[in-house]
PDB file of C-alpha atoms and ligand atoms in Angstrom:
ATOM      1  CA  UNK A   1       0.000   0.000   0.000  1.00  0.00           C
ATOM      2  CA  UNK A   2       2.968   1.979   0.358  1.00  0.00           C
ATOM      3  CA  UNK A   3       4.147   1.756  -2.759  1.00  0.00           C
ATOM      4  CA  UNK A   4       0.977   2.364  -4.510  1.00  0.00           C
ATOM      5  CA  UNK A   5       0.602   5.573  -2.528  1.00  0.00           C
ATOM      6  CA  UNK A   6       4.394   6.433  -4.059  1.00  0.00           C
ATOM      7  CA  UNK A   7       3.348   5.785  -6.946  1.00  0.00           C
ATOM      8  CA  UNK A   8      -0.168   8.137  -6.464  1.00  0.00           C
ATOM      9  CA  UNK A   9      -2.042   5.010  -7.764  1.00  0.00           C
ATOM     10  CA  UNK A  10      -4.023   4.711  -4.038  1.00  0.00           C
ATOM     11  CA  UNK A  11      -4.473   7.338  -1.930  1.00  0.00           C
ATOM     12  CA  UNK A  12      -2.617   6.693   1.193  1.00  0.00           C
ATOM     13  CA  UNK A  13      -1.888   8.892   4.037  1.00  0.00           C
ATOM     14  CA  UNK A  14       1.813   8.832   5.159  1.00  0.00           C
ATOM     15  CA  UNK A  15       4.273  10.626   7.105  1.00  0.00           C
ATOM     16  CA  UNK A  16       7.017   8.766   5.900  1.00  0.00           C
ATOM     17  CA  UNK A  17       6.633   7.145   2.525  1.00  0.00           C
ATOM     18  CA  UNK A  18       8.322   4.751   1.744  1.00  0.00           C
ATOM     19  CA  UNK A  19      11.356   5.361  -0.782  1.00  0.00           C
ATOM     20  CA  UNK A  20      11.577   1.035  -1.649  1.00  0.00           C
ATOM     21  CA  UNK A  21       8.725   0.347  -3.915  1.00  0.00           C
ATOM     22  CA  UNK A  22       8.001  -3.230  -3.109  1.00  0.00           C
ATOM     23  CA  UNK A  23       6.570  -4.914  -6.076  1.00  0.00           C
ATOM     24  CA  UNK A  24       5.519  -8.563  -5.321  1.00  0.00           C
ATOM     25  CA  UNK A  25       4.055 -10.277  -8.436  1.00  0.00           C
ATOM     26  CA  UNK A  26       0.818 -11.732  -8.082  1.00  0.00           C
ATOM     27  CA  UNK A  27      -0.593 -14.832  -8.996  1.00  0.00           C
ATOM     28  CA  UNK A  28      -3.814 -16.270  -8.035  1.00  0.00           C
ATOM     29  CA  UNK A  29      -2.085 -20.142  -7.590  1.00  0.00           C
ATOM     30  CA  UNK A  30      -1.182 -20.320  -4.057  1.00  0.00           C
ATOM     31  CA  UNK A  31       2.899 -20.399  -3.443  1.00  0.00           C
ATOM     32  CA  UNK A  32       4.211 -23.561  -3.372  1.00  0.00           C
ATOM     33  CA  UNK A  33       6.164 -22.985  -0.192  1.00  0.00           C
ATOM     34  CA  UNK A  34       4.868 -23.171   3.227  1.00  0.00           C
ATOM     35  CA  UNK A  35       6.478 -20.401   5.171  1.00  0.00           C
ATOM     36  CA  UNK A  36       4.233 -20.254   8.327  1.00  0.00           C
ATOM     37  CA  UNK A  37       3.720 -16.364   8.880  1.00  0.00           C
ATOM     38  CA  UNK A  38       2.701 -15.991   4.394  1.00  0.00           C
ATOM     39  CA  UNK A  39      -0.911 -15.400   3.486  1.00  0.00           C
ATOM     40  CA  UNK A  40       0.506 -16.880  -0.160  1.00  0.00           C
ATOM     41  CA  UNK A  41       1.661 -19.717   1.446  1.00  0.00           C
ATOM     42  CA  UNK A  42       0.480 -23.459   0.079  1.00  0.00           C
ATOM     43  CA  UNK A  43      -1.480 -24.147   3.665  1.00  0.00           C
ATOM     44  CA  UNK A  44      -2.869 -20.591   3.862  1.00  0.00           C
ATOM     45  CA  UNK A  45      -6.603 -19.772   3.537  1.00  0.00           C
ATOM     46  CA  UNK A  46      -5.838 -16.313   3.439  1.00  0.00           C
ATOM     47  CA  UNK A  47      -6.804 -13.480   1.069  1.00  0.00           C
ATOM     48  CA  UNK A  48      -3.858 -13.636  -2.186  1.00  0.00           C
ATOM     49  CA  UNK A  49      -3.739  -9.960  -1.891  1.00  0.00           C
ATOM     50  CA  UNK A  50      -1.532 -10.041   1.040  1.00  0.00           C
ATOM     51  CA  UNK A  51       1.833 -11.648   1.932  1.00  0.00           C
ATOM     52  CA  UNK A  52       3.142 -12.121   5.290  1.00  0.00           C
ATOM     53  CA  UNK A  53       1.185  -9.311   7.137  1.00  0.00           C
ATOM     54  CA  UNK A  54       1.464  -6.555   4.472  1.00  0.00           C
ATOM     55  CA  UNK A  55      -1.562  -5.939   1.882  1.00  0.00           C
ATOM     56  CA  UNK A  56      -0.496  -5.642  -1.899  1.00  0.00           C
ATOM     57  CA  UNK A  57      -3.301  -4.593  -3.766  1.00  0.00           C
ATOM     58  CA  UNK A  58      -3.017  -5.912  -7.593  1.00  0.00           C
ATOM     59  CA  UNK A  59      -2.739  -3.296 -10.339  1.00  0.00           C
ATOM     60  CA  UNK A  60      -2.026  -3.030 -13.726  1.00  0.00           C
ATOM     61  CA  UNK A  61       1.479  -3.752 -14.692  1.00  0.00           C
ATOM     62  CA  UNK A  62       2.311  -0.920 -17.261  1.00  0.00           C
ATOM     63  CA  UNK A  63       0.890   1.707 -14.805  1.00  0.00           C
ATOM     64  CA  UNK A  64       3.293   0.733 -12.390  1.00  0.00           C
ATOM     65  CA  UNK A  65       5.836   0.328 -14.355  1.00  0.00           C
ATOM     66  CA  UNK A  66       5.346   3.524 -15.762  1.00  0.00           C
ATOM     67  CA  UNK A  67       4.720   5.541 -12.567  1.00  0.00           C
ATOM     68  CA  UNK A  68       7.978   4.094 -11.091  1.00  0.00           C
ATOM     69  CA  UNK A  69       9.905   5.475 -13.777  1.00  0.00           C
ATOM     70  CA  UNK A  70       8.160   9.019 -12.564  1.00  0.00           C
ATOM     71  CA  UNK A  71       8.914   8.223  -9.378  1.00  0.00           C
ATOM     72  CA  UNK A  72      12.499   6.965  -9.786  1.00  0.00           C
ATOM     73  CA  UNK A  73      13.029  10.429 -11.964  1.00  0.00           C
ATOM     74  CA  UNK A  74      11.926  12.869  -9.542  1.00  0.00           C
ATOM     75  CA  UNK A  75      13.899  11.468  -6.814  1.00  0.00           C
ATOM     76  CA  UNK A  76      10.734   9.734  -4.813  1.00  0.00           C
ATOM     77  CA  UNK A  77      12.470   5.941  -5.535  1.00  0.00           C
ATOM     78  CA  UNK A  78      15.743   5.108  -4.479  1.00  0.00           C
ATOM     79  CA  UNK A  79      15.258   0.946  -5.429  1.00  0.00           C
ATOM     80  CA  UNK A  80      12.359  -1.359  -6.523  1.00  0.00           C
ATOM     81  CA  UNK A  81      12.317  -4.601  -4.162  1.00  0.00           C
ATOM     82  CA  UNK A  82      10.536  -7.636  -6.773  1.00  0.00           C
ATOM     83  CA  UNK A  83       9.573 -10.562  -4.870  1.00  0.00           C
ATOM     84  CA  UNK A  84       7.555 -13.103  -5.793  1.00  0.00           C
ATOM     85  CA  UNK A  85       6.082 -16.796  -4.888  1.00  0.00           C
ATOM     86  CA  UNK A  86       6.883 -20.039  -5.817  1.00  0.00           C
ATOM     87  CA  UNK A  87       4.586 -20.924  -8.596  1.00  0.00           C
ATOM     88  CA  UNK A  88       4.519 -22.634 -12.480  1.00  0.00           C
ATOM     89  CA  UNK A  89       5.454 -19.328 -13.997  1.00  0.00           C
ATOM     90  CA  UNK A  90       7.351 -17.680 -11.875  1.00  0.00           C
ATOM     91  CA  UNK A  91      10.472 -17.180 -13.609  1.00  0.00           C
ATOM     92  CA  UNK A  92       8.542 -16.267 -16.888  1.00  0.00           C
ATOM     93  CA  UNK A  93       6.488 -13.438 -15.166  1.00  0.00           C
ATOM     94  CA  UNK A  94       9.930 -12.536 -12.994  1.00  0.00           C
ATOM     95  CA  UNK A  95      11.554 -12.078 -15.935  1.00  0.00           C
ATOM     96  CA  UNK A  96       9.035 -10.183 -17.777  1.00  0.00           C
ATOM     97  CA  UNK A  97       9.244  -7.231 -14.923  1.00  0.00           C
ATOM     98  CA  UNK A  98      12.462  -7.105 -14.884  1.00  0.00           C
ATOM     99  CA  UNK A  99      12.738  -6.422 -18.643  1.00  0.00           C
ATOM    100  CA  UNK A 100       9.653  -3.763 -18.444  1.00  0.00           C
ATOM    101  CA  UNK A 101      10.826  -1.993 -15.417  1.00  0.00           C
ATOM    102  CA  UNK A 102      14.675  -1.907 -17.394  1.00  0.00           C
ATOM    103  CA  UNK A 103      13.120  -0.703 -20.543  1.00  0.00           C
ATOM    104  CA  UNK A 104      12.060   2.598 -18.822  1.00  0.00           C
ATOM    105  CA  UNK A 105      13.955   3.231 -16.248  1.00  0.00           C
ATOM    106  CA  UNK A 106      17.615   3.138 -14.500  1.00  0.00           C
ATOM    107  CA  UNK A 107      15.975   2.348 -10.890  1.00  0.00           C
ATOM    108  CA  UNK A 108      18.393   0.184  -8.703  1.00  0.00           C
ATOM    109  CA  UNK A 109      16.475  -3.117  -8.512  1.00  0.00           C
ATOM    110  CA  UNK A 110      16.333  -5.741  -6.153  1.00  0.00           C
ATOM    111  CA  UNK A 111      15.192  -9.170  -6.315  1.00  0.00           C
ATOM    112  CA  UNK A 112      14.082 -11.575  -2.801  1.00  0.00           C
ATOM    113  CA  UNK A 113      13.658 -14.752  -3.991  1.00  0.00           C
ATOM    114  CA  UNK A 114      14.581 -18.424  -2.809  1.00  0.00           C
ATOM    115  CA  UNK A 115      17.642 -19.934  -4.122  1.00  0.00           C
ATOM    116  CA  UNK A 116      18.673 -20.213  -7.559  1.00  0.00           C
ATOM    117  CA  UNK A 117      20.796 -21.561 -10.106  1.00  0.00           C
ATOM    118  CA  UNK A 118      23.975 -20.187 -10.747  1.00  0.00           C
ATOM    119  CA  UNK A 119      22.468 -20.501 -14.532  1.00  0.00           C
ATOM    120  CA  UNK A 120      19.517 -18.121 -13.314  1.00  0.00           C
ATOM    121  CA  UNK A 121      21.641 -15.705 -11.039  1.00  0.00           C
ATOM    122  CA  UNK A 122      23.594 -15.063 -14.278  1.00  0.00           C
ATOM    123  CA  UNK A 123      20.490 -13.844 -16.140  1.00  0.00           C
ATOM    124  CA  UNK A 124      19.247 -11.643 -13.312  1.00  0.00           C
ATOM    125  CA  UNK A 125      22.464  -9.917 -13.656  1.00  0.00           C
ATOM    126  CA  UNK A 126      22.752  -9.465 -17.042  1.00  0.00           C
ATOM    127  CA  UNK A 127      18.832  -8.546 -17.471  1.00  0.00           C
ATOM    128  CA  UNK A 128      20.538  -5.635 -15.037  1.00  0.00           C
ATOM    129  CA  UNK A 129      19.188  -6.903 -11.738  1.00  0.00           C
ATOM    130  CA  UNK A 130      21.571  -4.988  -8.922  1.00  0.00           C
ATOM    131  CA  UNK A 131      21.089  -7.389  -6.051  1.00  0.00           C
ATOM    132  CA  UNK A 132      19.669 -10.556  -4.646  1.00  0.00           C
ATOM    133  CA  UNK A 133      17.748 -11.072  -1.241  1.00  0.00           C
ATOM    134  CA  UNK A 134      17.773 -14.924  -0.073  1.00  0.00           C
ATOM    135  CA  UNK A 135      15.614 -14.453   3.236  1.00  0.00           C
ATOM    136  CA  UNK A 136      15.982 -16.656   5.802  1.00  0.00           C
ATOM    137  CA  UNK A 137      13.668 -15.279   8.015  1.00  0.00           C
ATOM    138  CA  UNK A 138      15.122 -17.810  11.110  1.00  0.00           C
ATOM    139  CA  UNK A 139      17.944 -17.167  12.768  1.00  0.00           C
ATOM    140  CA  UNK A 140      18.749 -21.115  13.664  1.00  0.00           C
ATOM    141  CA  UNK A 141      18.706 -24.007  11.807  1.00  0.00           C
ATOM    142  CA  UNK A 142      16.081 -25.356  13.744  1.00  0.00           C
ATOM    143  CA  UNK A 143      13.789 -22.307  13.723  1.00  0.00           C
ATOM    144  CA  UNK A 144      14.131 -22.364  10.043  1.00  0.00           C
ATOM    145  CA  UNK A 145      12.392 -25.435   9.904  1.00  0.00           C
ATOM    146  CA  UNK A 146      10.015 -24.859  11.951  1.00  0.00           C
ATOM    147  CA  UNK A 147       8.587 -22.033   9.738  1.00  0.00           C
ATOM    148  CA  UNK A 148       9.718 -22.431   6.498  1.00  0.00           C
ATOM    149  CA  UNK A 149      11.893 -25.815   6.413  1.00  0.00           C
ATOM    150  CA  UNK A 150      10.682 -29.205   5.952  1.00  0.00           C
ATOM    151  CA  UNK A 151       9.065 -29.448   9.295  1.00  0.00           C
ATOM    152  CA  UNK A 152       6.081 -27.274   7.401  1.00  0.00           C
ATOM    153  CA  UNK A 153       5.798 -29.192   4.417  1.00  0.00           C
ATOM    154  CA  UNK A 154       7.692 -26.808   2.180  1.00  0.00           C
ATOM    155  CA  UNK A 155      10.896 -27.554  -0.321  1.00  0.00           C
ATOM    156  CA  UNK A 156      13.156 -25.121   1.777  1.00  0.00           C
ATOM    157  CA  UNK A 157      16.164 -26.263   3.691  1.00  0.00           C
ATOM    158  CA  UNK A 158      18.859 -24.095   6.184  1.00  0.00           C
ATOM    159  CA  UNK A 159      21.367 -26.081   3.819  1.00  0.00           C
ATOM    160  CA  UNK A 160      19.881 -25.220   0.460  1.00  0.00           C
ATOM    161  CA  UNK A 161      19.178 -21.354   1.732  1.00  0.00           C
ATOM    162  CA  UNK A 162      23.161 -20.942   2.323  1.00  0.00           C
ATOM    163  CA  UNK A 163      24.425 -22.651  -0.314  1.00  0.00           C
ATOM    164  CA  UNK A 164      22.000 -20.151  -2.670  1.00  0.00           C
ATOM    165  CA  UNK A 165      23.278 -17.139  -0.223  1.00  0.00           C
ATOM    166  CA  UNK A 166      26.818 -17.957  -1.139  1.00  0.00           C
ATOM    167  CA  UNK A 167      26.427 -18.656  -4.344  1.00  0.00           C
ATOM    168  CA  UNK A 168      24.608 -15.504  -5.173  1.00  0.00           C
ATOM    169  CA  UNK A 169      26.997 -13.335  -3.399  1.00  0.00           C
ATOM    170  CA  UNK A 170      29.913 -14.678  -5.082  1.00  0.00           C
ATOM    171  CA  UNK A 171      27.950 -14.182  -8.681  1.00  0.00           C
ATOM    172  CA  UNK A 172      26.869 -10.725  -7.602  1.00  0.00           C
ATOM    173  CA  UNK A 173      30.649  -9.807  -6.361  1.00  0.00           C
ATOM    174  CA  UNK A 174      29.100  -7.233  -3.462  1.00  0.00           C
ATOM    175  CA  UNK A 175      31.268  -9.604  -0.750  1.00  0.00           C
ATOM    176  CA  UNK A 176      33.351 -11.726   0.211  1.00  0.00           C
ATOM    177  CA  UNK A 177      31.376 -14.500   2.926  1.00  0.00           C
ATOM    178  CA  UNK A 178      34.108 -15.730   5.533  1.00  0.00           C
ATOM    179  CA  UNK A 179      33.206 -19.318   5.190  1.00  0.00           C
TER     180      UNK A 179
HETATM  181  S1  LIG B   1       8.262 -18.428  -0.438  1.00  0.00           S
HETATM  182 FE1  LIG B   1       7.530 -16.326  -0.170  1.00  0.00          FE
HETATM  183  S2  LIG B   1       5.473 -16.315  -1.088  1.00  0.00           S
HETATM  184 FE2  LIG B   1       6.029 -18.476  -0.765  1.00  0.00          FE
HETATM  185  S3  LIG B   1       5.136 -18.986   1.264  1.00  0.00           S
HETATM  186 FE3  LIG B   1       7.283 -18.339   1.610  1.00  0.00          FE
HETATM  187  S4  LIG B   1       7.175 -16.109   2.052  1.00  0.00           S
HETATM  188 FE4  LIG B   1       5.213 -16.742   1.097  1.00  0.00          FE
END
């Protein structure tokens, strides 16, 4: 809602706005993932126009697209944050943004998504995404899978999560991890 109100696409009252837009793509198929606090999430009932505890309204992809560049040009954007589900088409429809949002503007753009493919990292960078957000969202092993690891159902391990953390930083050259 945040972003939308950036964007002047809902009329939102803030004192601070937000200068991230957050763009998560929506889909009507429910995430394949489990993560325990995610109204997306494959055991959720909850409404697909929210995700963890924030609301994101759907709107028309060429209006935002468009309004970010505005926003991005008049110095209301600093970065657009893309996340999105685990679903069929995800990559497709990832991809697609990406593209559009490059196509008309020079916004900083970040990506949180689960781990990838070195394969797919590559393309992210060279479709001109800036950085990658893994999120753990646990700070144990153990806590991990109790709300997003195997313990819920879900395809997400500690393991898997690090491995695509290191991975990704070493394709994306920000830092070095001490391993
Ligand atoms: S991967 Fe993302 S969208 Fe899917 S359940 Fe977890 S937090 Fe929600």
């Amino acid at each position: 809602m945040g972003t939308l109100g950036v964007l002047g696409l809902e009329l939102v009252q803030m004192d601070t706005p937000p200068t991230t837009a957050y763009l998560q793509i929506y889909t009507d198929k429910r995430c394949k993932a489990n993560c325990q606090f995610c109204a997306q999430a494959s055991g959720s009932s909850a409404d697909l126009a929210h995700i963890a505890r924030g609301m994101y309204i759907p709107h028309d992809l060429e209006a935002v697209v468009m309004r970010l560049k505005m926003a991005y040009d008049r110095g209301y954007l600093a970065r657009a944050c893309i996340q999105t589900a685990l679903y069929d088409t995800w990559w497709e429809d990832t991809v697609h943004l990406i593209k559009r949002i490059r196509e008309e503007s020079g916004i900083p753009v970040s990506l949180s998504v689960f781990p990838l493919s070195n394969e797919h990292l590559e393309i992210l960078m060279s479709l001109g995404v800036n950085e990658i957000v893994i999120p753990l969202d646990a700070c144990t092993s153990e806590l991990f899978d109790k709300i997003k690891g195997k313990s819920t159902g879900g395809p997400y391990s500690w393991e898997n999560h690090m491995d695509g953390i290191k991975r990704a930083s070493r394709i994306f050259q920000k830092w070095e991890l001490i391993s």
